[in-house]
Structures are given as structure tokens and as C-alpha cells.
XYZ file of C-alpha atoms in Angstrom:
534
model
C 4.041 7.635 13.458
C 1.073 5.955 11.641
C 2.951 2.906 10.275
C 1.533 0.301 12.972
C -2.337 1.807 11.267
C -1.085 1.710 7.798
C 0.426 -1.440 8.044
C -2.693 -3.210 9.425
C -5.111 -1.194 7.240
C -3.102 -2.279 4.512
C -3.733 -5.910 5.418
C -6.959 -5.537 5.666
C -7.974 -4.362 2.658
C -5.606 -6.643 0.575
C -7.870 -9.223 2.222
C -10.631 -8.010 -0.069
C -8.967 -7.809 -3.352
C -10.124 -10.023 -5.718
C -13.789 -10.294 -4.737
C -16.165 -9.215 -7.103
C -19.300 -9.142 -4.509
C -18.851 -8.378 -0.386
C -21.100 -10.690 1.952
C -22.345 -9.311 5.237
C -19.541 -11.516 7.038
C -16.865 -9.720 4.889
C -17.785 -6.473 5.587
C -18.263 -7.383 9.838
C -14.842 -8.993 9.360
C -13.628 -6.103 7.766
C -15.015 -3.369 10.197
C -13.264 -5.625 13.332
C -10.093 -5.275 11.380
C -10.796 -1.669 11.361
C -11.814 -1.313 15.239
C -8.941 -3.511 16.314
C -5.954 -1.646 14.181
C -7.762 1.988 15.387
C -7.786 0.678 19.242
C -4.153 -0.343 19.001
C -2.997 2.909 17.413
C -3.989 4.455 20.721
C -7.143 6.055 19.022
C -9.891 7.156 21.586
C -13.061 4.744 21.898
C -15.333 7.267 21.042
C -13.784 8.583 18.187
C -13.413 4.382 17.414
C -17.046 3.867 17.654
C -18.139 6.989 15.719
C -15.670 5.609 12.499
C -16.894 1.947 12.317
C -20.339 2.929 12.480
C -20.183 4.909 9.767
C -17.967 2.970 7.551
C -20.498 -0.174 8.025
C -23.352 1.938 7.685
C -21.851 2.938 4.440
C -20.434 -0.435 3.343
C -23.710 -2.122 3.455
C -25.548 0.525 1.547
C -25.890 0.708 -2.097
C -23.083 2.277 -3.218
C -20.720 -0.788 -2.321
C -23.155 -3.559 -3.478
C -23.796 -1.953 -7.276
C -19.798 -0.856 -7.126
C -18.091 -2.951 -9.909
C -15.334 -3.456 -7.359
C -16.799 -3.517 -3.729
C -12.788 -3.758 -2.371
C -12.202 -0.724 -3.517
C -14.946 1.060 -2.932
C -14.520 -0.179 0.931
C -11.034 1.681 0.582
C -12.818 4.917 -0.801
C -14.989 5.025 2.034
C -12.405 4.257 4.702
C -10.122 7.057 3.217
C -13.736 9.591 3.361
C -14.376 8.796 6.995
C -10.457 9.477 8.078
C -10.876 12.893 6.281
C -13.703 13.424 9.196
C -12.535 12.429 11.665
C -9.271 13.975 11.307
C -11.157 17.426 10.538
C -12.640 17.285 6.994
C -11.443 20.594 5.723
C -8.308 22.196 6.322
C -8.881 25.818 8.426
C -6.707 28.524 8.043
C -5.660 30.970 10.571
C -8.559 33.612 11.854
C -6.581 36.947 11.208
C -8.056 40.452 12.602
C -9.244 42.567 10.878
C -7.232 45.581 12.709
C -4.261 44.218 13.452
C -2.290 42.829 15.393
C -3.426 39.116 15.432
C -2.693 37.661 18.317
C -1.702 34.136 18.670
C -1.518 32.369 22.349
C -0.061 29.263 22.307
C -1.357 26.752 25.437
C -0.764 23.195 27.027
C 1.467 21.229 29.742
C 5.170 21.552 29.929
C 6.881 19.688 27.310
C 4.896 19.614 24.581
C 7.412 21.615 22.262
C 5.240 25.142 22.873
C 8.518 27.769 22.864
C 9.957 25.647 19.905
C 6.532 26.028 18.072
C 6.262 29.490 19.045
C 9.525 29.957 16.323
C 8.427 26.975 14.263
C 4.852 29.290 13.597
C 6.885 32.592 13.337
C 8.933 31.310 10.985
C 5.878 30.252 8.674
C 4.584 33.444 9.144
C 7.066 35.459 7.972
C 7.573 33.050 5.272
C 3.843 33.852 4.293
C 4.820 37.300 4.085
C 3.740 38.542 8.128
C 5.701 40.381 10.279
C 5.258 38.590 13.538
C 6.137 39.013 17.267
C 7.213 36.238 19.201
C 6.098 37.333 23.681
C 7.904 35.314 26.149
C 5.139 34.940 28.851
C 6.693 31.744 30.405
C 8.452 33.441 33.213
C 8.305 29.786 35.051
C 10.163 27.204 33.207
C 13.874 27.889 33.720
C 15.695 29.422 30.884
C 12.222 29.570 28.813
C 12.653 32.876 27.983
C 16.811 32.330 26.875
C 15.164 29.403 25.047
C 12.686 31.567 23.114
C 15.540 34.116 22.289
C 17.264 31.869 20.483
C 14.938 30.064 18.625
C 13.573 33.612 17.373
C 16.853 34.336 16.315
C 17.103 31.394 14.255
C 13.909 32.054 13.134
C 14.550 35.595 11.984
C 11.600 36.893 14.164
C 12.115 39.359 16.723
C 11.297 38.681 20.773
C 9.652 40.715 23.253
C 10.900 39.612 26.546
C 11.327 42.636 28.973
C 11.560 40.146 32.300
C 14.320 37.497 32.876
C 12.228 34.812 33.673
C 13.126 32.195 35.748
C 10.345 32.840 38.505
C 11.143 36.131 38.351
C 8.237 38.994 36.210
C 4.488 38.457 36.276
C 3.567 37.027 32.555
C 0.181 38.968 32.409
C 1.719 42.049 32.453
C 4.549 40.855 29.996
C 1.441 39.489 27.586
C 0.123 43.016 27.696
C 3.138 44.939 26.731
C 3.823 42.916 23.935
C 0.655 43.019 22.572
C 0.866 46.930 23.189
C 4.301 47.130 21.173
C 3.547 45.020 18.197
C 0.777 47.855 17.821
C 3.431 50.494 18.235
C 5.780 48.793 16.307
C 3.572 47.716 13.597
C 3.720 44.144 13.834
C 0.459 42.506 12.332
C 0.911 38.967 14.246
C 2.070 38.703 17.733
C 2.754 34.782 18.757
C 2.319 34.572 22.860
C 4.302 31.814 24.312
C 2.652 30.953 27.771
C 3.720 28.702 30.806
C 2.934 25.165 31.412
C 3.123 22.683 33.936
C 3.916 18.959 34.099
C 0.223 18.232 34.694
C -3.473 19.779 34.535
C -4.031 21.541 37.526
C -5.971 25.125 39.122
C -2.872 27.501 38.752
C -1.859 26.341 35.122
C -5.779 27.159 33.872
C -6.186 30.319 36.025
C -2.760 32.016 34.896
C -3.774 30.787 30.899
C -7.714 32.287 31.680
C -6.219 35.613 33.169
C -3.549 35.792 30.029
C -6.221 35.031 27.498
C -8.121 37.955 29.395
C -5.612 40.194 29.173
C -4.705 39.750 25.536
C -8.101 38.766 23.986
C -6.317 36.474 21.465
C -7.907 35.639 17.882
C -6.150 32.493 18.399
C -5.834 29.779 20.830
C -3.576 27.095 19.352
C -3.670 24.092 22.153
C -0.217 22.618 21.880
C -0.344 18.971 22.339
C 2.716 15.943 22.269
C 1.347 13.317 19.791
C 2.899 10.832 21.385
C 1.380 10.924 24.273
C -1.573 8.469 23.624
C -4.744 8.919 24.920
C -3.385 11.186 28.023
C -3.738 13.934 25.076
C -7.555 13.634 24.714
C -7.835 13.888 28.076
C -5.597 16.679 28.155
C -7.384 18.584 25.650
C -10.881 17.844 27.198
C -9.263 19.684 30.408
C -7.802 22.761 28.248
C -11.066 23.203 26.611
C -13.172 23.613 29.216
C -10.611 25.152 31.827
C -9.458 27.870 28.788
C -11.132 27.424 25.460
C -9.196 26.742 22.613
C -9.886 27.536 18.673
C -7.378 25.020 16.994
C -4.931 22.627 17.932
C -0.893 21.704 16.790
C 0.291 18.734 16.739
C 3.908 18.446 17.735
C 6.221 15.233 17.424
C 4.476 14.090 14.902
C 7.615 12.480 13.467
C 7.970 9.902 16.571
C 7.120 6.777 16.725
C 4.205 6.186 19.112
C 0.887 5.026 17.686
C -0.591 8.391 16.432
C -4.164 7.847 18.414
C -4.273 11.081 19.354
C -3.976 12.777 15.751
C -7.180 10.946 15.206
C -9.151 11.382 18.505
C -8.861 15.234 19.623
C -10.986 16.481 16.380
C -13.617 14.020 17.480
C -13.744 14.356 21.211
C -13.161 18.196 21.496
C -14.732 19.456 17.878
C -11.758 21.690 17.577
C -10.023 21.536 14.391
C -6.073 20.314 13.781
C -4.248 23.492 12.395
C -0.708 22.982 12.105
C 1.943 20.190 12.833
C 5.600 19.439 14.083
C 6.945 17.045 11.999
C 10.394 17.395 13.035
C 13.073 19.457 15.315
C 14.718 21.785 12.655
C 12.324 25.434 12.415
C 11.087 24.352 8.858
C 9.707 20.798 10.230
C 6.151 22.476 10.361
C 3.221 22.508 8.094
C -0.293 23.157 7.833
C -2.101 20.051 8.374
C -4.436 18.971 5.937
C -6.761 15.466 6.690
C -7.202 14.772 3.077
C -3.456 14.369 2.892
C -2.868 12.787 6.299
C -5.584 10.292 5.395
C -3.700 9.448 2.095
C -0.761 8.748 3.941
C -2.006 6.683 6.482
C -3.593 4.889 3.509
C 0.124 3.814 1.829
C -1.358 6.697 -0.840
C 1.656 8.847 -0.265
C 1.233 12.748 0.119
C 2.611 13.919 -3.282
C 1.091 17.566 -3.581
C 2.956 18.470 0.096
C 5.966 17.279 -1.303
C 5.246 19.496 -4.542
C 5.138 22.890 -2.302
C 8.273 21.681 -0.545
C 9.924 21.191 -3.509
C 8.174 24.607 -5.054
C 9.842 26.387 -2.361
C 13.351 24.800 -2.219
C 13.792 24.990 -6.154
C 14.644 27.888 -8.005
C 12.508 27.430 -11.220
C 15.107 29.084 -13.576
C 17.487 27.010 -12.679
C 14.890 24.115 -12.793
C 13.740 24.649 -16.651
C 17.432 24.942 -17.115
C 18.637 21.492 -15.685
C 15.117 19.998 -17.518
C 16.524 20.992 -20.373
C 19.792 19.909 -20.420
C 18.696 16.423 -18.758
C 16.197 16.161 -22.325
C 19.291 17.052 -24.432
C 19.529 20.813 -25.101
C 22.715 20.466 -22.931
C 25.561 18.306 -21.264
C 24.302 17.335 -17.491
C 27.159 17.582 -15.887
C 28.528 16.890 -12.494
C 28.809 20.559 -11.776
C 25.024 20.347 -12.088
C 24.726 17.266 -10.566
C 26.261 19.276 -7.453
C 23.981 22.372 -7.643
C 21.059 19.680 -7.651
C 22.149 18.250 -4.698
C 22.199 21.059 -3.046
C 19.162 22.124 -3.584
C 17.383 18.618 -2.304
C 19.200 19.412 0.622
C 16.872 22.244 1.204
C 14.164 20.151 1.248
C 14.583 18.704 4.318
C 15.414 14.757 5.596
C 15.614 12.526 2.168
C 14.057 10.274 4.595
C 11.231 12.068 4.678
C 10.838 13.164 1.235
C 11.003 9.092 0.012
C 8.218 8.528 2.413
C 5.447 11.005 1.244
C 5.793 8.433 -2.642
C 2.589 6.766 -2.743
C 3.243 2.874 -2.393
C 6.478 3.263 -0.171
C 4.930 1.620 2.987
C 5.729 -1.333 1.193
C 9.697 -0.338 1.105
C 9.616 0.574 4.784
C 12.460 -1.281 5.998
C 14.702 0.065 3.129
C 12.869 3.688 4.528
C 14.537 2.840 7.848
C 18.012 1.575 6.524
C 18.496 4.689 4.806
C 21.421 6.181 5.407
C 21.367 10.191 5.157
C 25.068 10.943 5.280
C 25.493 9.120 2.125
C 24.102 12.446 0.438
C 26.978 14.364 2.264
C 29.704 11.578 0.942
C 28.548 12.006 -2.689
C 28.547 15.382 -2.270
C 31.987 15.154 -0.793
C 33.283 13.354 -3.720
C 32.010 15.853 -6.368
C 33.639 18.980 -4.510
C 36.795 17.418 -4.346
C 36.366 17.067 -8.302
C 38.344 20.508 -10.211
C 35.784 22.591 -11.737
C 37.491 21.170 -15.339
C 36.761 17.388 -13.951
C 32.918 18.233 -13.115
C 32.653 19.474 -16.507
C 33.978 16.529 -18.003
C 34.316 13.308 -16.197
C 35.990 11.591 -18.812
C 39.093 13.173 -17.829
C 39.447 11.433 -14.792
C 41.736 8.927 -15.070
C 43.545 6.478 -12.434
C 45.881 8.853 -10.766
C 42.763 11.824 -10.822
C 40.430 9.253 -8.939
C 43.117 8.512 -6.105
C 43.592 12.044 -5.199
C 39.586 12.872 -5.623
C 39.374 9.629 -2.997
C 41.968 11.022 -0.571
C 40.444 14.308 -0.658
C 36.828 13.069 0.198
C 37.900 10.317 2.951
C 37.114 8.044 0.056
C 37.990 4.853 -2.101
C 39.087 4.996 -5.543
C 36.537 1.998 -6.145
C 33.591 4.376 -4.670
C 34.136 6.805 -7.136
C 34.430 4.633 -9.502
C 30.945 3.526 -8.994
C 30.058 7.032 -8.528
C 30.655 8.110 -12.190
C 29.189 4.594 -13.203
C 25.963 5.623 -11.715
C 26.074 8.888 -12.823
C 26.406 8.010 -16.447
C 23.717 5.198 -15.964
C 21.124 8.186 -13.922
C 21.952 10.784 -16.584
C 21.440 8.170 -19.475
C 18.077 6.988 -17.624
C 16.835 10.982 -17.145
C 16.793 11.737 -20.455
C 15.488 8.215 -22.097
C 12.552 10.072 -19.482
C 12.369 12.694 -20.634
C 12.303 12.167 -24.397
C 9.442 9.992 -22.850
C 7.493 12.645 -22.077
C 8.122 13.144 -18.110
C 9.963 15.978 -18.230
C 10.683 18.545 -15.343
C 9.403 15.624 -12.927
C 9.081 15.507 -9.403
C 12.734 16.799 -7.794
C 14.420 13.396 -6.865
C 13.274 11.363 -9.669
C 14.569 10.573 -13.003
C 17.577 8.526 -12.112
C 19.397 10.530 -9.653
C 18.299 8.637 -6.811
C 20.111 5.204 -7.263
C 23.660 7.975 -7.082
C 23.161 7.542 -3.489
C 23.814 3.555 -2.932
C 22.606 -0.196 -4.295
C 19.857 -1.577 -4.786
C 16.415 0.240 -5.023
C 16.295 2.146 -2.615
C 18.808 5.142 -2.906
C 21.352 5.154 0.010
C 20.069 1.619 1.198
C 23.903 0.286 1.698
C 24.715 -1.304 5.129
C 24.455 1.511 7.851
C 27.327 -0.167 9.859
C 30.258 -0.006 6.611
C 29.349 3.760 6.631
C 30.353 3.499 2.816
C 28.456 2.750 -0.380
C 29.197 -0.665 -2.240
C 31.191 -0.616 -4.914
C 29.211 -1.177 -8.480
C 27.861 -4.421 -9.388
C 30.388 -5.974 -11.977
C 29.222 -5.946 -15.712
C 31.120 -8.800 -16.806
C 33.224 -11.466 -16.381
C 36.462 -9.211 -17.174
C 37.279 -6.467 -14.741
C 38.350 -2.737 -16.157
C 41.901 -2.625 -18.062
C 44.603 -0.451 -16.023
C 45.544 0.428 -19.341
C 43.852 4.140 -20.462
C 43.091 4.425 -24.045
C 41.868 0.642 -23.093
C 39.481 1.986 -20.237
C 38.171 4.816 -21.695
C 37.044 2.167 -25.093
C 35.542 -0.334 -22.703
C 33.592 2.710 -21.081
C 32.357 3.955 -23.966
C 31.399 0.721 -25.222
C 29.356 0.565 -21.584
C 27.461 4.043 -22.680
C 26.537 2.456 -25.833
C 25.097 -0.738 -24.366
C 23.582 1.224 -21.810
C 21.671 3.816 -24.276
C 20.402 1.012 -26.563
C 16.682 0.719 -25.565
C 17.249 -3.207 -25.153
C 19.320 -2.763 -22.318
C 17.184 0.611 -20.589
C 17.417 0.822 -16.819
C 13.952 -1.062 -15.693
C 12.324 0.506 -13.222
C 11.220 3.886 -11.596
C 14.266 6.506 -10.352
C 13.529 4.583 -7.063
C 13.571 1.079 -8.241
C 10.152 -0.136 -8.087
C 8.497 -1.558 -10.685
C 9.642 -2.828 -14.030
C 7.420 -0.570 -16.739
C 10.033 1.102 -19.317
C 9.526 4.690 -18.550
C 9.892 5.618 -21.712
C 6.093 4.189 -22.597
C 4.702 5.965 -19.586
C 1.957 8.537 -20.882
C 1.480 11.259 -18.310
C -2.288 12.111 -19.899
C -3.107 8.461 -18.516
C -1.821 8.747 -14.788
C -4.351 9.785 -12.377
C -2.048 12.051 -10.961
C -3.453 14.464 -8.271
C -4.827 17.997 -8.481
C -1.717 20.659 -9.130
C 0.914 18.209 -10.349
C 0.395 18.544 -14.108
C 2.398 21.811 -13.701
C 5.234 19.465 -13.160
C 5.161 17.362 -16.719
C 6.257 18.876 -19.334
C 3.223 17.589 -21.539
């Protein structure tokens, strides 16, 4: 959603590398930057005029003229003031002291409220609450169906004693769910509540009279992100029609300009609590502005991606495959498949690549990514016998044709496929003899498995297939098998000799050998050292 800002912030600021002092008329032309890429990303004047001001009070003060580098110290201060406005520190949820907490969810039809309702539910119960989901929207059509299932794929059980449909009065349904999650037990009880397709008298009486009724701990103000600048507007009207304590930002994965992300903390005060990211029930998080503002910034979001991958990982099995990628073991295909899985867990790959710090710069191999090559590779290994996983040399000519017609593949992709995998598990554990062991789940050579080039998957969307490998030589591979299996073992030798390492990160970028890279000397962010094995 924020590429547009990145992209132009980005500009902006590589504008000002190289300077060693900043004249008035660099920081002026640097703050109109600013105002113009904020007023094209939809952001609300206001909230505009409160950020420059700020960041040129700031940028003509002390601190940036005795800076040894005045760029970045520009970038430090533009990252700061994003933190504000987008909320400063994160809030968590205002639970009651005698439960049950109660939850009401508000804003216009359409904004993704009943899907949230089992988005939040989920979260809770993943946080170890035992939540309610009340179906008080007796007014959309099939609302109340809708809630049902999402609760059931959610795990979380529903209170909805009226049909719906026009058809129950919601206050009364509000009440008695309140009144069973007490009877029941239930310490959070998430009230899903009616909304209309714009702001008007009935919508903010029946939310007043529900709010009344339930005396909620919580008002969460649902609001589309994409939207625009209708969404401050909207939440100016909620606020003083009902009163809201937090707000949840939904569709945060489209691609509209983002504006109102960074206007509704300024303009209403409230605080940004949660947000959608996605349509699946684990495509929510708690939103934190130090971490949107990094990835606005191009600085990537690596500690979210660390509690994804905290949660999606089994950490026995983790140390396990660590150690048999640093050579306690054979790293095999079998656990090449187990791995795989696992990623899976952690949501789009997509999505994952994006939170990398630098990878704005790889956004149109970001877009060309092709997802389903993960379920083609995956394909390909499962058609492999348990014996053939274990051991890959054993797969000869006649082994590869039937592996390709039982994966709706060619006998040249998995021939690349066991070329890469050779050339990934050769490049993990040159890593981790290099000190990076145990890193971040989806580097360490297991990316490039997944297609050319460097970014993994980033083959032609419209072949639908990966390329075949990039030839070595002038002299193709011998049909003849004791004459294949010397040539490939000739190809493991050149490829282990440190001469000839893979160059580059498990994503391609950059050409350090990581096999020099000290972890001590990375400024790596708070909670990641738990991930190196130094």
C-alpha cells in the first residue's frame, strides 16, 4: 500500500547523499519533496502540515548542522516524526479487570467488520483468551451466516440467537451475549455491530444505544484503508457520533495510497491498534508505528517477520535442520520438504520477501513473483520415494521421467531442481560454518530452489514453469550414467571450492562472500540475536 510514499521518499533522500553540509535551500527542497509525496499518498492536510513543520523545525536545528552526515540524520528524523504521527507507541488492548472484556467493533458497511470480528478472535485465542464472537448485525443480509462461519474457521464460538436478515432487535442480542459469556465463562466477548453504506442518524443512534447497553472496554472503529481521505472524515463522524478508543485498519494489503494509515492518529488522537493485512484469518497483527515507519522507509520490518516465523517453526525441529545444514547431518530432500512446509505456514512468500530491509528496490521482481512455484517444487519432491529424498543421487534418467510425470513436470525441471538444491545446500552450510547459523527462515540458499535469477520464483508468470538451469559449460550432461554421476560430482567439487562460492545473499543481492560476514558487526535490530548462532 505505501510503495507510491516509499518510492518517492526514497528519492528524496538519495538526493542528499553525498553532502557533507545541508544549506537552507536543501532542506526547503527537501521538506517540498516531503509535503508533495505525503499529499499524493492521500494523507490528510492537517496531519501534512503538522509533519513538515516539525521535520524542518528539526532539520534546521543543531542536531543536523553538527551531524557528521546531515543526509542521514534528515532520514533519522523523518523516520521519528512517522513514528508520531502514526501513534508513537504501540497500545495494547484495555482488558477488565472482572471479566468479560467486551469488544464492540464499529464503522460503515464494508469495511471488513464481521471478517475482523474472527480475524481478532482468532488472535485472541491464540494469546491464550477464550473469546465470544455476538452477531448484532441483524441488517446486512446473511451477516449473521457470515459471522458463523468465519467463527468456525476461527475456532471461536458464536452467539447468534436471531436470524438476522431484518429480522431480531441487535440491542437485545448485544445484551444476551454479554450476559452468557459471564455465564459461560468467557473472559472476551467480540460484538460485531451493523453498518450502513454511509454516515447517517440511525447508524450512530443504534451504535450509541448498543454501546449503552453493553458498556464496552473497547471500541475498535473499523475503517477500509483504501478509502482515502473519506476515512478521516469517517472517523471524525464516528468519534463524535459514538466515541471510539482505538482503531483497525483493514485492507491494508491493497493498493491505494495508504493516506489514511497516516492521518486518523493525527486528526482523531485515537490510537491504531490492530491491522488487516490480508483475507486469510491469520492476515492480522498488532500494529506497531515504529515498524510501519521502517517499512515505509525501504527499512524492512524484520522483528514482525521474526514472531511470524517464531510461531510457524517448531524450534526442535529448527536446531535440528541448523544442525544438519552446518554439518552434523545430511540435509536432505526429505528435509528440504518438511521445511517447505513449514514456510508455508507463514503466510504469502510474497509477503514475507517484502518485510527484508532494502527490497523496495527489487519491487518489480516482488510483483513477478510467482507463488505456485512453491506448490510445483513441492510437487516434485512428493513424487520423489522416501529412498530418493534420502538420497538424490539415486535418481537416474528413467527415475526423473516418472518423478516428472507424476508432478505435471519436465524431466529438465527437475533436473534443475536437484542442481539448485545441491548448489542451496552447499551455500547453507559455507553459512553457516560462517557463523550465521539458525538464520532467518528463508535464507541460507533455499530461496533461489524456487526459480532464476535473484529473486526466488521470479520466472515468467505466463510459462507457469521454472527455467531450466543455466548451462555450466560448453558440453551438455552425458546420457551415459557412471559418466553423469562423475561429471556431477566433479560439479560439487567446483562448487564447494571457496573460489567458485555462490556470491550473494540467499536472495541474490549483493556480492559480499557470506562466509566473511561477522554477525557481532551487523546492526541488527533488538530480539534477532536469538536467531545467530554466535
Amino acid at each position: 500500500m505505501f510503495a507510491s510514499l516509499s518510492d518517492r521518499l526514497s528519492a528524496t533522500f538519495k538526493s542528499l547523499r553525498g553532502k557533507g553540509r545541508l544549506s537552507e535551500a536543501d532542506i526547503e527542497t527537501t521538506v517540498s519533496q516531503i509535503r508533495r509525496a505525503l499529499l499524493d499518498a492521500d494523507v490528510a492536510v492537517p496531519a501534512v502540515r503538522a509533519f513538515t513543520s516539525a521535520v524542518r523545525e528539526r532539520a534546521t536545528s543543531a542536531e543536523v548542522s553538527q551531524a557528521l552526515n546531515p543526509a542521514q540524520q534528515i532520514v533519522k528524523i523523518v523516520n521519528e516524526q512517522l513514528i508520531e504521527i502514526l501513534g508513537g507507541e504501540s497500545r495494547e488492548l484495555a482488558f477488565a479487570k472482572h471479566p468479560p472484556t467486551v469488544i464492540m467493533l464499529a464503522g460503515l458497511q464494508g469495511a471488513g467488520k464481521t471478517t475482523l470480528a474472527g480475524k481478532l478472535g482468532k488472535w485472541l485465542k491464540e494469546e491464550g483468551h477464550t473469546p465470544l464472537l455476538v452477531a448484532s448485525d441483524l441488517q446486512r443480509p446473511n451477516a449473521v451466516t457470515q459471522l458463523q462461519v468465519v467463527g468456525g474457521q476461527a475456532g471461536v464460538p458464536v452467539w447468534a440467537p436471531e436470524p438476522g436478515n431484518g429480522v431480531g432487535n441487535p440491542i437485545e442480542v448485544a445484551r444476551s451475549g454479554v450476559a452468557h459469556a459471564r455465564e459461560k465463562y468467557y473472559d472476551v466477548v467480540v460484538v460485531d455491530t451493523a453498518g450502513r453504506l454511509g454516515v447517517d442518524a440511525e447508524l450512530m443512534q443504534q451504535a450509541a444505544d448498543i454501546r449503552d447497553a453493553v458498556n464496552p472496554d473497547e471500541i475498535l472503529f473499523v475503517v477500509d484503508a483504501m478509502i482515502g481521505q473519506d476515512a478521516v472524515t469517517t472517523a471524525q463522524a464516528f468519534a463524535d457520533g459514538v466515541g471510539f478508543t482505538g482503531v483497525v485498519l483493514s485492507k491494508l494489503d491493497g493498493d491505494a495510497r495508504g493516506g489514511a494509515a497516516l492521518s486518523i492518529r493525527t486528526v482523531t488522537g485515537k490510537p491504531v491498534l490492530f491491522a488487516s493485512t490480508g483475507e486469510k484469518l491469520t492476515d492480522f497483527e498488532r500494529f506497531h508505528p515504529d515498524r510501519m515507519a521502517s517499512r515505509i522507509l525501504d527499512m524492512g520490518d524484520v522483528l514482525t517477520l521474526i514472531e511470524q516465523a517464531e510461531k510457524a517453526f517448531d524450534e526442535g525441529q529448527a536446531e535440528e535442520m541448523a544442525n544438519k545444514i552446518a554439518g552434523d547431518g545430511d540435509f536432505t530432500l526429505q528435509d528440504f520438504l518438511g521445511y517447505m512446509q513449514q514456510m508455508k505456514q507463514l503466510g504469502s512468500m510474497k509477503k514475507m520477501l517484502g518485510m527484508l530491509p532494502g527490497m523496495g528496490q527489487m519491487r518489480e521482481q516482488l510483483e513477478n513473483f510467482d507463488e505456485r512455484e512453491v506448490v510445483r517444487v513441492e510437487a516434485m519432491v512428493q513424487s520423489m520415494t522416501p529412498a530418493e529424498r534420502q538420497n538424490p543421487k539415486i535418481i537416474n534418467g528413467s527415475r526423473r521421467s516418472r518423478i516428472a510425470k507424476g508432478s505435471g513436470s519436465t524431466v529438465s525441471e527437475i533436473n534443475g531442481l536437484l542442481d539448485r538444491f545441491e548448489q542451496a545446500k552447499t551455500m547453507m552450510r559455507s553459512m553457516a560454518r560462517g557463523g550465521m547459523k539458525g538464520g532467518l527462515p528463508g535464507q541460507g540458499g533455499m530461496g533461489g530452489l524456487f526459480g532464476q535469477g535473484g529473486m526466488p520464483g521470479g520466472g515468467k508468470k505466463s510459462r507457469g514453469r521454472m527455467a531450466p538451469p543455466p548451462k555450466r559449460g560448453k558440453k551438455g550432461k552425458s546420457g551415459n550414467p557412471a559418466k553423469r554421476a562423475q561429471q556431477e560430482r566433479e560439479a560439487a567439487e567446483r562448487a564447494s571450492a571457496p573460489a567458485n562460492a555462490p556470491a550473494g545473499s540467499a536472495f541474490g543481492m549483493g556480492s559480499a562472500d557470506p562466509t566473511t560476514v561477522d554477525p557481532s558487526a551487523l546492526e541488527l535490530p533488538k530480539g534477532f540475536e536469538k536467531f545467530l548462532g554466535r
